[in-house]
PDB file of C-alpha atoms in Angstrom:
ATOM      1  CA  UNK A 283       0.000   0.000   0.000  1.00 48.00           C
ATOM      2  CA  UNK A 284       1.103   3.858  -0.899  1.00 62.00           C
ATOM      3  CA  UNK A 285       1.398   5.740   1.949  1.00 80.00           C
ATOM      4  CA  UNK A 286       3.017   8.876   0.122  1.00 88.00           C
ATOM      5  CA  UNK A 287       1.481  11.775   1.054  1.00 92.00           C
ATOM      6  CA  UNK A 288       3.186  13.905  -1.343  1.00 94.00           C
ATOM      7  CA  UNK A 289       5.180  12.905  -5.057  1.00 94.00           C
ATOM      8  CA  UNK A 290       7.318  15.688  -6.525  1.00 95.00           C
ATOM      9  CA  UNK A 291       8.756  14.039  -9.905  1.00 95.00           C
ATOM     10  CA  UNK A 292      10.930  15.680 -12.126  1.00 97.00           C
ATOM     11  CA  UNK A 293      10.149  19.211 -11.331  1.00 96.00           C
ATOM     12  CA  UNK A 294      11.441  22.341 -12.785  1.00 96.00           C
ATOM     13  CA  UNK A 295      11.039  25.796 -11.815  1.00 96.00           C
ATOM     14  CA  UNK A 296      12.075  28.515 -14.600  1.00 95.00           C
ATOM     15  CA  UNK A 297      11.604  32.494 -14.166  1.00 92.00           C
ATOM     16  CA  UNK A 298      12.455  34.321 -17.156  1.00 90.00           C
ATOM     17  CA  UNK A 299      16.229  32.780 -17.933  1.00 88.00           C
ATOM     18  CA  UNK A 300      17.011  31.477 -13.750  1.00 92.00           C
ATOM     19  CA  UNK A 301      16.488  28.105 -12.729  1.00 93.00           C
ATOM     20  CA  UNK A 302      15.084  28.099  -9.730  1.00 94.00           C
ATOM     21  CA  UNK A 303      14.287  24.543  -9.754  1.00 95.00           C
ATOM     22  CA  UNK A 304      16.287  21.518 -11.717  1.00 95.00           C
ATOM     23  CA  UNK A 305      14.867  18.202 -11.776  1.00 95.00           C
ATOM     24  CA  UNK A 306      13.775  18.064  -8.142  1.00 96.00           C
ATOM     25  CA  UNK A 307      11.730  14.893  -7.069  1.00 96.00           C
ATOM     26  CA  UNK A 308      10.906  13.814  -3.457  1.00 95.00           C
ATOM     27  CA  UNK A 309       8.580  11.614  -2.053  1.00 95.00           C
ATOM     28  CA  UNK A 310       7.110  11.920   1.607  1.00 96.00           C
ATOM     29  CA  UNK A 311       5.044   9.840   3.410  1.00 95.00           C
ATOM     30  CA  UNK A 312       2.274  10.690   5.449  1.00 93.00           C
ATOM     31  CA  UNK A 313       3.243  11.981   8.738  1.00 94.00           C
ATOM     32  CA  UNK A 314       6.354  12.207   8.041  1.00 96.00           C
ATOM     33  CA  UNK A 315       8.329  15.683   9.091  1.00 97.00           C
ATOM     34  CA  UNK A 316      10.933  17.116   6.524  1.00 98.00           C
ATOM     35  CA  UNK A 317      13.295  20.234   6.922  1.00 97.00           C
ATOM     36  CA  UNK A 318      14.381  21.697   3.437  1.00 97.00           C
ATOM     37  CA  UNK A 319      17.719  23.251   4.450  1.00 96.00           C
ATOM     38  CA  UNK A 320      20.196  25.160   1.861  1.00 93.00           C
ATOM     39  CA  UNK A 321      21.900  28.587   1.509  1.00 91.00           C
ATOM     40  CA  UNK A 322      19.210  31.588  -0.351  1.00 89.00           C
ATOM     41  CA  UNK A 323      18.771  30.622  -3.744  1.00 87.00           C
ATOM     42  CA  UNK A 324      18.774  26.931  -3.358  1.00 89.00           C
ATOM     43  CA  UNK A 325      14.934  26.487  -4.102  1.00 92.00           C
ATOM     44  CA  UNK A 326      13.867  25.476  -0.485  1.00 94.00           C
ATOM     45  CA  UNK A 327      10.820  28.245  -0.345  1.00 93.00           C
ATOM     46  CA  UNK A 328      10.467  27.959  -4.577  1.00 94.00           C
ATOM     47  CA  UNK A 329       9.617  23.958  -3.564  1.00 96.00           C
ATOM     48  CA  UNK A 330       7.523  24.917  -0.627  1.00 96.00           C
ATOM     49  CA  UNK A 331       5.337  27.435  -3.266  1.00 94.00           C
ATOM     50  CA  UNK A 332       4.757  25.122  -5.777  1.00 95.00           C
ATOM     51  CA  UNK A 333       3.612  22.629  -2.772  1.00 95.00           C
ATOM     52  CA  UNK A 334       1.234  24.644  -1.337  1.00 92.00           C
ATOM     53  CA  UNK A 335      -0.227  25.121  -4.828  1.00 91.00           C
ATOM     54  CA  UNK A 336       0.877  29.012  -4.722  1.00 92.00           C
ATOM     55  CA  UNK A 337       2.897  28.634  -8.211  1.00 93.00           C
ATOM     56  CA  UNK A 338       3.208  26.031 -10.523  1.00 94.00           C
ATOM     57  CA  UNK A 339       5.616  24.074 -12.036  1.00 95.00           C
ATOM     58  CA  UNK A 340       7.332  24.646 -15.664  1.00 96.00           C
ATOM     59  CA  UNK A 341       7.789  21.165 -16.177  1.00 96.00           C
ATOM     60  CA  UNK A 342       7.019  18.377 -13.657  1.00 95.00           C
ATOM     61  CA  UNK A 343       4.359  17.548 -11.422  1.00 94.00           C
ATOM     62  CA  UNK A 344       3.450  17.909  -7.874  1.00 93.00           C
ATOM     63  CA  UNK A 345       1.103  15.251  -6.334  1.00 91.00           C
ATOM     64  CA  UNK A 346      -1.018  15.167  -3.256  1.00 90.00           C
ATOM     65  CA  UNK A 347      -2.170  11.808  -2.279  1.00 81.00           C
ATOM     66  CA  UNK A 348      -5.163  12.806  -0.774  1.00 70.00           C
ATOM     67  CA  UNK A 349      -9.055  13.694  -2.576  1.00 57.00           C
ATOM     68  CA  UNK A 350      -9.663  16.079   0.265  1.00 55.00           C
ATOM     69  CA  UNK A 351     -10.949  19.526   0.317  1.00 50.00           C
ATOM     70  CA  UNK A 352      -8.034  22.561  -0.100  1.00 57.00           C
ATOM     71  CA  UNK A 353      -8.294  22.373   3.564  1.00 62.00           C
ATOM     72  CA  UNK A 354      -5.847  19.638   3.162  1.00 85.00           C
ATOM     73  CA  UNK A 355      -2.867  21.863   3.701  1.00 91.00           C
ATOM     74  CA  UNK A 356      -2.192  25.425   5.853  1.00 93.00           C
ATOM     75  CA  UNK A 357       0.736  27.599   5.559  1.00 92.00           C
ATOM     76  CA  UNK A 358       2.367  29.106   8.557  1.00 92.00           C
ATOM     77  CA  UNK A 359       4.844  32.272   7.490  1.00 88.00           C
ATOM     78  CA  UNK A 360       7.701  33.928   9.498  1.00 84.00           C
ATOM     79  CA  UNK A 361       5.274  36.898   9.615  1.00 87.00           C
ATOM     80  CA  UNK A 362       2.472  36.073  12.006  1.00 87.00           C
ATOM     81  CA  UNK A 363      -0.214  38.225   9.477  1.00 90.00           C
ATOM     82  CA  UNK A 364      -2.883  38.477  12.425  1.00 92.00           C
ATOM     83  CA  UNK A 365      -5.216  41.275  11.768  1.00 94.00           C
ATOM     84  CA  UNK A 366      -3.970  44.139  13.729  1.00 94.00           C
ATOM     85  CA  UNK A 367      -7.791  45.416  14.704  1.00 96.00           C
ATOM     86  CA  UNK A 368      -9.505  42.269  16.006  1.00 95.00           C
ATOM     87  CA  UNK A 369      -8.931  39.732  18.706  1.00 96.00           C
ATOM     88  CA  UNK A 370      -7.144  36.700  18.933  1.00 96.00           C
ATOM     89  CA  UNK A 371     -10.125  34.846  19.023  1.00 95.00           C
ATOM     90  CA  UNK A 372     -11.957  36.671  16.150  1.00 94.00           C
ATOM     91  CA  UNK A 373      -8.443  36.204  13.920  1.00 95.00           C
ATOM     92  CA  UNK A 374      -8.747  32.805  14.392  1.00 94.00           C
ATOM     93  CA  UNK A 375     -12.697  32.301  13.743  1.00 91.00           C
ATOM     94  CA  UNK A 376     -12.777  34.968  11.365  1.00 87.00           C
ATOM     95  CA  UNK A 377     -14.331  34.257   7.371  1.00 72.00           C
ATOM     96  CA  UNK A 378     -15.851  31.138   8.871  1.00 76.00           C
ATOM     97  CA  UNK A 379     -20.352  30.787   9.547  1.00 71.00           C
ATOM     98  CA  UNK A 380     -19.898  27.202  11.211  1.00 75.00           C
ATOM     99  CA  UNK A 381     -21.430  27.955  14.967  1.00 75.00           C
ATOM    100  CA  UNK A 382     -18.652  25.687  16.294  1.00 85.00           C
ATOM    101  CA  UNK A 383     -16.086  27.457  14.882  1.00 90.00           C
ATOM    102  CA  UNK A 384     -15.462  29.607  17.889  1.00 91.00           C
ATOM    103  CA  UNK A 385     -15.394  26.748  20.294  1.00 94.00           C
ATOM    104  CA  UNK A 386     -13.098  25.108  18.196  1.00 93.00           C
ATOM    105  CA  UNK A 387     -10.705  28.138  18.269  1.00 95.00           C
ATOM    106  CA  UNK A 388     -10.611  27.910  22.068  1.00 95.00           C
ATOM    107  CA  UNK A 389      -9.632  24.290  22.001  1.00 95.00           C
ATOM    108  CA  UNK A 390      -6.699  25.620  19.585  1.00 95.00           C
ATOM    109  CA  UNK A 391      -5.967  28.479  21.728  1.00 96.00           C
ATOM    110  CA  UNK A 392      -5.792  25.863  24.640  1.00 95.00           C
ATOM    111  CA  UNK A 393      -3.872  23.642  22.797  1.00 94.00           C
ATOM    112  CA  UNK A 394      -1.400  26.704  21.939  1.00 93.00           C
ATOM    113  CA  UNK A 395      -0.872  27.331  25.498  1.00 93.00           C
ATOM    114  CA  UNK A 396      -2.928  30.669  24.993  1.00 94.00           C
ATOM    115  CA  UNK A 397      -6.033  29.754  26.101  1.00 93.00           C
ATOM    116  CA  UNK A 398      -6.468  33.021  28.688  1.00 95.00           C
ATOM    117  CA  UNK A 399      -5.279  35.769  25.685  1.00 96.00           C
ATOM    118  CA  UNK A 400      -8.404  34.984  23.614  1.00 95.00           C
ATOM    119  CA  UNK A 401      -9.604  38.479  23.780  1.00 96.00           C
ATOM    120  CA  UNK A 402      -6.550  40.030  23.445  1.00 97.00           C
ATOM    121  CA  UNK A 403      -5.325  42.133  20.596  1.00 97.00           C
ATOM    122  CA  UNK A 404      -2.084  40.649  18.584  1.00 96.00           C
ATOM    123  CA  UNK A 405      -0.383  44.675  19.823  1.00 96.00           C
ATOM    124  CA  UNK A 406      -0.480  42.959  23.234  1.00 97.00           C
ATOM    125  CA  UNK A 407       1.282  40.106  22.586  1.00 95.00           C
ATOM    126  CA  UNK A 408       4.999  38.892  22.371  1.00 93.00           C
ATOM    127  CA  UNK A 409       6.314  37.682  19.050  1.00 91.00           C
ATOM    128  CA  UNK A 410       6.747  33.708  20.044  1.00 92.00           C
ATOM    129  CA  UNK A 411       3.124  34.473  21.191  1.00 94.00           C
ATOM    130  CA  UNK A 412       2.228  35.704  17.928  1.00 94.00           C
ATOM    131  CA  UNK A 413       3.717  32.939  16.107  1.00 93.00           C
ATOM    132  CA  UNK A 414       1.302  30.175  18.760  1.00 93.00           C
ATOM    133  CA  UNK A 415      -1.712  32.011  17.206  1.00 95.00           C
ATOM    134  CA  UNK A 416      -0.407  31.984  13.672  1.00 94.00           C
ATOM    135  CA  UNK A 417       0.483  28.528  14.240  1.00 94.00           C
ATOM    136  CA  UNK A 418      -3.604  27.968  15.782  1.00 95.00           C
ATOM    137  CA  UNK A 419      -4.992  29.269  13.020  1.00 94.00           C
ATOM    138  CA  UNK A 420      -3.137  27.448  10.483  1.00 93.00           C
ATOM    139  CA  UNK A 421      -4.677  24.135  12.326  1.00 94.00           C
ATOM    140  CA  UNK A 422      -8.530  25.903  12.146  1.00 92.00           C
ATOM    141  CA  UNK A 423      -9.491  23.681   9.126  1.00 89.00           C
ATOM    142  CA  UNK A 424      -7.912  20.540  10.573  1.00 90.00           C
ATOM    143  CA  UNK A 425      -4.814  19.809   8.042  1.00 92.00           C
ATOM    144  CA  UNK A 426      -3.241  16.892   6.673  1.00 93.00           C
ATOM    145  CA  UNK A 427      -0.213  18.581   5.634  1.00 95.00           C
ATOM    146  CA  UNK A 428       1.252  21.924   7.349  1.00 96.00           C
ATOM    147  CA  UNK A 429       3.650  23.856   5.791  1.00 96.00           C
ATOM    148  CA  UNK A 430       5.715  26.026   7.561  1.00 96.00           C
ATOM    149  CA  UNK A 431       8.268  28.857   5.958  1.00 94.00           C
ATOM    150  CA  UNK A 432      10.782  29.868   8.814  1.00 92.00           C
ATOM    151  CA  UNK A 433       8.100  30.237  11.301  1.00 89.00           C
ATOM    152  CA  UNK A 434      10.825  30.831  13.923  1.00 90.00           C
ATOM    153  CA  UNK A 435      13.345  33.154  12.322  1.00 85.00           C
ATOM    154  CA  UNK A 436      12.648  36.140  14.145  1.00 82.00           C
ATOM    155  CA  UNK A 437      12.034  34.366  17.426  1.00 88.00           C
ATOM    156  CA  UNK A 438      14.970  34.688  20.328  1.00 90.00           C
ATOM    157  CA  UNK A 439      16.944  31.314  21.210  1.00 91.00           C
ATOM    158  CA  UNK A 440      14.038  30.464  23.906  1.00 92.00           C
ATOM    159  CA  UNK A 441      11.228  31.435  22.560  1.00 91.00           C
ATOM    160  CA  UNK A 442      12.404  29.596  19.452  1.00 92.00           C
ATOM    161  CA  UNK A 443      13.443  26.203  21.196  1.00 93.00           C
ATOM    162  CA  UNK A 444       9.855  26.146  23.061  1.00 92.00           C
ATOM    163  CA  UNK A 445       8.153  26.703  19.948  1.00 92.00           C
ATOM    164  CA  UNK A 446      10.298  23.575  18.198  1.00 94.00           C
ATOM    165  CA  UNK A 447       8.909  21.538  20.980  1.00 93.00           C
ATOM    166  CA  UNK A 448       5.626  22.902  20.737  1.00 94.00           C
ATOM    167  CA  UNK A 449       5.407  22.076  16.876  1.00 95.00           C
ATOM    168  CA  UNK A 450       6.722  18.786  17.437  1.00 95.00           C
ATOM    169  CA  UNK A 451       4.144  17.902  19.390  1.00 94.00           C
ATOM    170  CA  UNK A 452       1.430  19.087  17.380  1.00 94.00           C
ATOM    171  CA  UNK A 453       2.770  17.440  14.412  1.00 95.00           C
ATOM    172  CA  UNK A 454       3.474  14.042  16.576  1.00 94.00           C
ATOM    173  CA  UNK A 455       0.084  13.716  18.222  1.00 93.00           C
ATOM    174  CA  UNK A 456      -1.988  14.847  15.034  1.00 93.00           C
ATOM    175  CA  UNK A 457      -0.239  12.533  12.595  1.00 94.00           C
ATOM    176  CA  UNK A 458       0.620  15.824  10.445  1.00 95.00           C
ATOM    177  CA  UNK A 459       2.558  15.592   7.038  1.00 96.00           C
ATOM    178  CA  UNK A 460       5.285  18.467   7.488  1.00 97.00           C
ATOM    179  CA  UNK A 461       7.626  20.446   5.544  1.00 98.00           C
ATOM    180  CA  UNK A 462       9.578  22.917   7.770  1.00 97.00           C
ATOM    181  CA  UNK A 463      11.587  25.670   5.540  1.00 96.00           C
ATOM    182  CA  UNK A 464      15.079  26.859   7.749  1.00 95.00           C
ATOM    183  CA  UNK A 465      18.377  28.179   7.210  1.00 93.00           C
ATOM    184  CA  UNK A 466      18.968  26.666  11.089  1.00 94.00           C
ATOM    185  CA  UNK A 467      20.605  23.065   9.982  1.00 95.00           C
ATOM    186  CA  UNK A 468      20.518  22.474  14.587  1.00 95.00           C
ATOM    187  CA  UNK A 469      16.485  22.880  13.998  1.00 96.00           C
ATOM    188  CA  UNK A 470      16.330  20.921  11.315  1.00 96.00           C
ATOM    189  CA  UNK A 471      18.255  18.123  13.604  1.00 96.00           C
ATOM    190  CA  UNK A 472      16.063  18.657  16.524  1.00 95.00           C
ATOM    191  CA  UNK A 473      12.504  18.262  14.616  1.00 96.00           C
ATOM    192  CA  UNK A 474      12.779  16.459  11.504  1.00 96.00           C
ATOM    193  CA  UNK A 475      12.608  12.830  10.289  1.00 96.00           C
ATOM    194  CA  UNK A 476      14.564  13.534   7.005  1.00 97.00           C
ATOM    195  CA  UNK A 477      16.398  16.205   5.743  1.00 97.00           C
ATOM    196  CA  UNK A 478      16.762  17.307   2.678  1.00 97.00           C
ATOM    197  CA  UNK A 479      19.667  19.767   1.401  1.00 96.00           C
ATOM    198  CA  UNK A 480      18.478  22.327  -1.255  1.00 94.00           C
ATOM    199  CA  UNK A 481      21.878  23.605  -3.156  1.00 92.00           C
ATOM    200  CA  UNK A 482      22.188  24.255  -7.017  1.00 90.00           C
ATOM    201  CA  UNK A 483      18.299  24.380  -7.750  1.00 91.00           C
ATOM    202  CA  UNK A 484      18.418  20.743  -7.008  1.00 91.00           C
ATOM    203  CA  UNK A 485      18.229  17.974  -3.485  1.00 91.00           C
ATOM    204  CA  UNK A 486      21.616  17.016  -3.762  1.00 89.00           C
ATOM    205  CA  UNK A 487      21.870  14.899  -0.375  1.00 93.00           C
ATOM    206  CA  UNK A 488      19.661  13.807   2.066  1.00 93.00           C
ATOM    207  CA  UNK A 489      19.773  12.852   6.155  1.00 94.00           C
ATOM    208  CA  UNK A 490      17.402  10.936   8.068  1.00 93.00           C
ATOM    209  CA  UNK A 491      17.247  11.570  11.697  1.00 94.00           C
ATOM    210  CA  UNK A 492      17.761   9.129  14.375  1.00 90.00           C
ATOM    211  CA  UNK A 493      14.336   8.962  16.507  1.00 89.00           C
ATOM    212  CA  UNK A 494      14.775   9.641  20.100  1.00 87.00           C
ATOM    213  CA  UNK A 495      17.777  11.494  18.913  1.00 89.00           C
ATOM    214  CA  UNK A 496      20.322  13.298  21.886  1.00 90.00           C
ATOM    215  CA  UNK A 497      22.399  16.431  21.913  1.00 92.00           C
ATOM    216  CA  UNK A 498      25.281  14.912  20.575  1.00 93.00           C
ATOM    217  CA  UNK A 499      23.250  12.593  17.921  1.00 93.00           C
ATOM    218  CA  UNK A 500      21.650  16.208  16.737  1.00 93.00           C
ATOM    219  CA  UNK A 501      25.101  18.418  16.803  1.00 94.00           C
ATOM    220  CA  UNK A 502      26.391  15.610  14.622  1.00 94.00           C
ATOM    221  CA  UNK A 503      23.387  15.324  12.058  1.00 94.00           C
ATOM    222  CA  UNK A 504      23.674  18.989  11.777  1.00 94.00           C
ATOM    223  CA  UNK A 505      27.626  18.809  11.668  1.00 94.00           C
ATOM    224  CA  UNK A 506      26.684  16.447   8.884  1.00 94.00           C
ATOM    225  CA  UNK A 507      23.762  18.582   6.587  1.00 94.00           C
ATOM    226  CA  UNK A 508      26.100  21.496   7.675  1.00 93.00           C
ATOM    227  CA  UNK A 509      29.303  19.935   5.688  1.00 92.00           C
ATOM    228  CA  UNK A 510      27.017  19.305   2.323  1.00 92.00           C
ATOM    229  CA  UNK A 511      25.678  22.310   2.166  1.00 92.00           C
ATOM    230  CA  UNK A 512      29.232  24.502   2.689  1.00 89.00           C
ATOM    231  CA  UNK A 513      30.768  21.026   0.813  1.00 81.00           C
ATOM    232  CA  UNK A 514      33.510  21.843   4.074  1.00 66.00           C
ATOM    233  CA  UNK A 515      35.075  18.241   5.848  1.00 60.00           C
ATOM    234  CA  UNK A 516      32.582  17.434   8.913  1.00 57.00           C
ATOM    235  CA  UNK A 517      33.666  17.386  12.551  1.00 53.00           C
ATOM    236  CA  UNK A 518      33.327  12.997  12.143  1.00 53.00           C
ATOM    237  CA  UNK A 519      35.652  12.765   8.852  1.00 52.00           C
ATOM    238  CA  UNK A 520      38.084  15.389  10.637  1.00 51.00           C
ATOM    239  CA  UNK A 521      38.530  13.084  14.020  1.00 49.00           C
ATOM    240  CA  UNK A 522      38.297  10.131  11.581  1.00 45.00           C
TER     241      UNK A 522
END
């Protein structure tokens, strides 16, 4: 049985004369979590567009696995996009008529560790608090697949590392299909299953993650992804 969530074959991404993508396929399973990594230019948020549905290949094709609804998939930026003039509560209910939908935005709010700043504005809250009601929203519609484009690159160390386990959670418990966009190769360590190294338009190398991984097991994964993406001698082949 297929249990590919997602089936990127052969893809190519041209604007004007620049390759943004070159022959790019990748298959991930359902519920499994996947950190595109790679320096700017390497076509880690270009893949992550043409995922979402946002653009479209030149050549190629991009398969979901699923005949569900676009509610299928959410996005989750590094800006948090709340609507400055209404409440936390009301940004995550708003545009919807179901009569649950508010109840089910306190269970997310709950869930987000925010259940007490429902009626707050987003003017009155922190930035890693921001990013708990970006990330509530973008599980409103109950996804199969969450996207998220360097959600935590504004964030402070601590704010950042409780939002990683926060995430991981999520994704864990809900059986989520994720693709996590960072330049942070450590993050990509901590949360992922696989990793996949963006560099010349292309995935030129790929890392899967030990489960129940330490803090020596992640420093050397990253050490690792680190070393392919600079193409630099890792810390293992220099004490080799």
């Amino acid at each position: 049985m297929n249990n590919s969530m997602i089936t990127i074959k052969n893809v190519n991404k041209i604007y004007d004369n620049t390759t943004a993508l070159h022959d790019v396929s990748l298959d991930i399973k359902q519920g499994e979590f996947i950190a595109l990594v790679g320096m700017s230019g390497g076509g880690k948020s270009t893949l992550l567009r043409l995922i979402a549905g946002l653009e479209q290949p030149t050549s190629g094709s991009v398969t979901i696995n699923d005949s569900s609804t676009d509610s299928l998939m959410r996005v989750m930026f590094q800006e948090d996009r709340l609507l400055p003039w209404m409440s936390v509560l009301d940004n995550l209910s708003f545009g919807s008529k179901d009569k649950n939908t508010k109840a089910h935005a306190r269970q997310l709010l709950d869930l987000v560790e925010l259940g007490d700043y429902a009626n707050h504005f987003p003017n009155q809250l922190s930035g890693g608090q921001k990013q708990r009601v970006a990330l509530a929203r973008a599980l409103m519609t109950d996804p199969k697949i969450l996207l998220l484009d360097e959600p935590l690159g504004a964030l402070d160390a601590l704010t950042r590392r409780k939002m990683q386990d926060l995430i991981l959670d999520i994704c864990q418990k809900q059986n989520l299909t994720t693709i996590l966009v960072t330049h942070d190769v450590e993050e990509a360590a901590r949360m992922a299953d696989r990793i996949v190294v963006m560099k010349n338009s292309t995935n030129s190398y790929e890392e899967t993650c030990p489960k129940n991984r330490n803090v020596g097991q992640i420093g050397l994964v990253a050490d690792r992804v680190l070393g392919e993406i600079l193409e630099e001698p890792t810390l293992e082949k220099q004490t080799a």
